[in-house]
């Protein structure tokens, strides 16, 4: 997955290490070889995304894609999504919510906050693997905008 001169970097914000391993493994199986930068807390992810000045300018010109779990130990994924969308430099990043809940109210709220895609992680292992492989195929063809 790449557009322009540099490849897209995938920011994976997922606190469940088992899910994180399965996500990476099955994205790789779909042929996606991009760098994946993992975070297990929202605080660490936001620190990276917003950078030293707290604005996100550090990522100017970079292509980032965020895989975002909603249920994190220190904050909700919706909090992260809201802060990314409020940032002048990060607001165009593609954010894919990848979480265990399929509650229609949460789905709608994520889209209202600016999520690009919402994927409910199936609870059954083979369905989970299949969903992530499908996501990997999607990632292999999607065009991702640069951070401003």
mmCIF file of C-alpha atoms in Angstrom:
data_model
loop_
_atom_site.group_PDB
_atom_site.id
_atom_site.type_symbol
_atom_site.label_atom_id
_atom_site.label_comp_id
_atom_site.label_asym_id
_atom_site.label_seq_id
_atom_site.Cartn_x
_atom_site.Cartn_y
_atom_site.Cartn_z
ATOM 1 C CA UNK A 1 0.000 0.000 0.000
ATOM 2 C CA UNK A 2 1.572 3.225 -1.092
ATOM 3 C CA UNK A 3 0.859 6.373 -2.977
ATOM 4 C CA UNK A 4 3.364 9.040 -3.799
ATOM 5 C CA UNK A 5 7.012 8.569 -2.842
ATOM 6 C CA UNK A 6 6.703 6.986 0.577
ATOM 7 C CA UNK A 7 4.723 3.989 1.763
ATOM 8 C CA UNK A 8 1.779 4.296 4.090
ATOM 9 C CA UNK A 9 2.590 3.613 7.739
ATOM 10 C CA UNK A 10 -0.117 1.731 9.626
ATOM 11 C CA UNK A 11 -0.673 2.911 13.203
ATOM 12 C CA UNK A 12 -2.304 0.024 15.084
ATOM 13 C CA UNK A 13 -3.909 1.031 18.393
ATOM 14 C CA UNK A 14 -4.941 -2.273 19.994
ATOM 15 C CA UNK A 15 -4.523 -3.264 23.643
ATOM 16 C CA UNK A 16 -5.229 -6.994 23.201
ATOM 17 C CA UNK A 17 -1.881 -8.562 22.222
ATOM 18 C CA UNK A 18 -3.583 -11.647 20.792
ATOM 19 C CA UNK A 19 -5.772 -9.521 18.547
ATOM 20 C CA UNK A 20 -2.765 -7.384 17.559
ATOM 21 C CA UNK A 21 -0.806 -10.489 16.492
ATOM 22 C CA UNK A 22 -3.769 -11.848 14.514
ATOM 23 C CA UNK A 23 -4.361 -8.501 12.840
ATOM 24 C CA UNK A 24 -0.749 -8.135 11.755
ATOM 25 C CA UNK A 25 -0.415 -11.771 10.678
ATOM 26 C CA UNK A 26 -3.547 -11.694 8.527
ATOM 27 C CA UNK A 27 -2.856 -8.274 7.041
ATOM 28 C CA UNK A 28 0.535 -9.681 6.005
ATOM 29 C CA UNK A 29 -1.175 -12.763 4.525
ATOM 30 C CA UNK A 30 -3.176 -10.410 2.318
ATOM 31 C CA UNK A 31 0.097 -9.088 0.894
ATOM 32 C CA UNK A 32 0.355 -5.830 2.837
ATOM 33 C CA UNK A 33 4.028 -5.264 3.720
ATOM 34 C CA UNK A 34 3.786 -1.733 5.106
ATOM 35 C CA UNK A 35 5.372 -0.822 8.410
ATOM 36 C CA UNK A 36 2.991 -1.339 11.337
ATOM 37 C CA UNK A 37 3.596 0.806 14.417
ATOM 38 C CA UNK A 38 1.729 -0.772 17.363
ATOM 39 C CA UNK A 39 0.390 0.977 20.464
ATOM 40 C CA UNK A 40 -1.423 -0.605 23.417
ATOM 41 C CA UNK A 41 -2.628 2.626 25.039
ATOM 42 C CA UNK A 42 -4.367 5.684 23.719
ATOM 43 C CA UNK A 43 -1.948 7.944 25.587
ATOM 44 C CA UNK A 44 1.091 6.490 23.811
ATOM 45 C CA UNK A 45 -0.677 6.562 20.431
ATOM 46 C CA UNK A 46 -1.760 10.191 20.812
ATOM 47 C CA UNK A 47 1.719 11.188 21.973
ATOM 48 C CA UNK A 48 3.137 9.673 18.776
ATOM 49 C CA UNK A 49 0.419 11.057 16.496
ATOM 50 C CA UNK A 50 0.367 14.576 17.929
ATOM 51 C CA UNK A 51 4.168 14.729 18.222
ATOM 52 C CA UNK A 52 6.339 16.903 20.434
ATOM 53 C CA UNK A 53 4.395 20.108 19.768
ATOM 54 C CA UNK A 54 0.977 18.481 20.282
ATOM 55 C CA UNK A 55 -0.339 19.489 16.843
ATOM 56 C CA UNK A 56 0.543 16.542 14.592
ATOM 57 C CA UNK A 57 2.773 18.746 12.409
ATOM 58 C CA UNK A 58 5.599 16.217 12.891
ATOM 59 C CA UNK A 59 3.766 13.952 10.413
ATOM 60 C CA UNK A 60 3.332 16.602 7.725
ATOM 61 C CA UNK A 61 3.641 14.984 4.280
ATOM 62 C CA UNK A 62 3.518 11.443 5.688
ATOM 63 C CA UNK A 63 0.859 8.932 4.829
ATOM 64 C CA UNK A 64 -0.555 7.328 7.958
ATOM 65 C CA UNK A 65 -3.484 4.981 8.363
ATOM 66 C CA UNK A 66 -4.912 4.311 11.814
ATOM 67 C CA UNK A 67 -6.388 0.964 12.882
ATOM 68 C CA UNK A 68 -8.256 1.885 16.053
ATOM 69 C CA UNK A 69 -9.745 -0.293 18.779
ATOM 70 C CA UNK A 70 -12.434 1.481 20.812
ATOM 71 C CA UNK A 71 -11.843 -0.323 24.107
ATOM 72 C CA UNK A 72 -8.485 0.772 25.467
ATOM 73 C CA UNK A 73 -7.295 0.710 29.083
ATOM 74 C CA UNK A 74 -6.720 4.451 29.466
ATOM 75 C CA UNK A 75 -9.261 6.130 27.156
ATOM 76 C CA UNK A 76 -11.775 5.274 24.486
ATOM 77 C CA UNK A 77 -10.944 5.020 20.828
ATOM 78 C CA UNK A 78 -13.619 7.665 20.280
ATOM 79 C CA UNK A 79 -11.503 10.090 22.333
ATOM 80 C CA UNK A 80 -8.558 9.372 20.039
ATOM 81 C CA UNK A 81 -10.702 9.710 16.928
ATOM 82 C CA UNK A 82 -12.031 13.079 18.120
ATOM 83 C CA UNK A 83 -8.517 14.403 18.810
ATOM 84 C CA UNK A 84 -7.225 13.217 15.438
ATOM 85 C CA UNK A 85 -10.122 14.924 13.657
ATOM 86 C CA UNK A 86 -9.587 18.138 15.650
ATOM 87 C CA UNK A 87 -5.931 18.322 14.577
ATOM 88 C CA UNK A 88 -5.332 20.561 11.569
ATOM 89 C CA UNK A 89 -2.486 18.256 10.514
ATOM 90 C CA UNK A 90 -4.109 14.859 11.132
ATOM 91 C CA UNK A 91 -7.751 15.455 10.230
ATOM 92 C CA UNK A 92 -7.459 13.818 6.784
ATOM 93 C CA UNK A 93 -5.842 10.590 7.991
ATOM 94 C CA UNK A 94 -7.774 7.429 7.254
ATOM 95 C CA UNK A 95 -9.126 5.943 10.471
ATOM 96 C CA UNK A 96 -10.459 2.396 10.468
ATOM 97 C CA UNK A 97 -12.238 1.449 13.671
ATOM 98 C CA UNK A 98 -11.636 -2.231 14.376
ATOM 99 C CA UNK A 99 -13.437 -3.308 17.530
ATOM 100 C CA UNK A 100 -15.554 -6.053 19.108
ATOM 101 C CA UNK A 101 -18.765 -4.043 19.448
ATOM 102 C CA UNK A 102 -21.382 -3.781 16.727
ATOM 103 C CA UNK A 103 -23.746 -1.598 18.760
ATOM 104 C CA UNK A 104 -25.503 0.643 16.189
ATOM 105 C CA UNK A 105 -25.233 3.655 18.508
ATOM 106 C CA UNK A 106 -21.435 3.268 18.750
ATOM 107 C CA UNK A 107 -21.125 2.639 15.017
ATOM 108 C CA UNK A 108 -23.071 5.836 14.274
ATOM 109 C CA UNK A 109 -21.081 7.837 16.821
ATOM 110 C CA UNK A 110 -17.791 6.733 15.237
ATOM 111 C CA UNK A 111 -18.970 7.801 11.797
ATOM 112 C CA UNK A 112 -20.233 11.088 13.251
ATOM 113 C CA UNK A 113 -16.753 11.678 14.719
ATOM 114 C CA UNK A 114 -15.155 11.046 11.326
ATOM 115 C CA UNK A 115 -14.263 7.350 11.125
ATOM 116 C CA UNK A 116 -13.709 6.278 7.523
ATOM 117 C CA UNK A 117 -14.516 2.600 8.056
ATOM 118 C CA UNK A 118 -16.003 0.613 10.961
ATOM 119 C CA UNK A 119 -15.252 -3.118 11.212
ATOM 120 C CA UNK A 120 -16.737 -5.223 14.013
ATOM 121 C CA UNK A 121 -14.294 -7.984 15.011
ATOM 122 C CA UNK A 122 -16.142 -11.307 14.956
ATOM 123 C CA UNK A 123 -15.822 -13.362 18.128
ATOM 124 C CA UNK A 124 -15.252 -16.701 16.316
ATOM 125 C CA UNK A 125 -11.597 -17.255 15.398
ATOM 126 C CA UNK A 126 -12.070 -18.224 11.730
ATOM 127 C CA UNK A 127 -14.502 -15.377 11.109
ATOM 128 C CA UNK A 128 -12.071 -12.983 12.799
ATOM 129 C CA UNK A 129 -9.199 -14.224 10.597
ATOM 130 C CA UNK A 130 -11.360 -13.917 7.478
ATOM 131 C CA UNK A 131 -12.467 -10.384 8.382
ATOM 132 C CA UNK A 132 -8.855 -9.271 8.894
ATOM 133 C CA UNK A 133 -7.741 -10.872 5.623
ATOM 134 C CA UNK A 134 -10.537 -8.977 3.864
ATOM 135 C CA UNK A 135 -9.366 -5.802 5.596
ATOM 136 C CA UNK A 136 -5.835 -6.553 4.347
ATOM 137 C CA UNK A 137 -7.136 -6.817 0.790
ATOM 138 C CA UNK A 138 -8.903 -3.483 1.240
ATOM 139 C CA UNK A 139 -5.708 -1.907 2.572
ATOM 140 C CA UNK A 140 -3.767 -3.172 -0.434
ATOM 141 C CA UNK A 141 -5.888 -1.081 -2.838
ATOM 142 C CA UNK A 142 -6.994 1.960 -0.855
ATOM 143 C CA UNK A 143 -5.519 5.415 -1.499
ATOM 144 C CA UNK A 144 -4.509 7.264 1.665
ATOM 145 C CA UNK A 145 -4.110 11.057 1.886
ATOM 146 C CA UNK A 146 -1.041 12.700 3.366
ATOM 147 C CA UNK A 147 -1.083 14.464 6.701
ATOM 148 C CA UNK A 148 -1.228 18.245 6.133
#
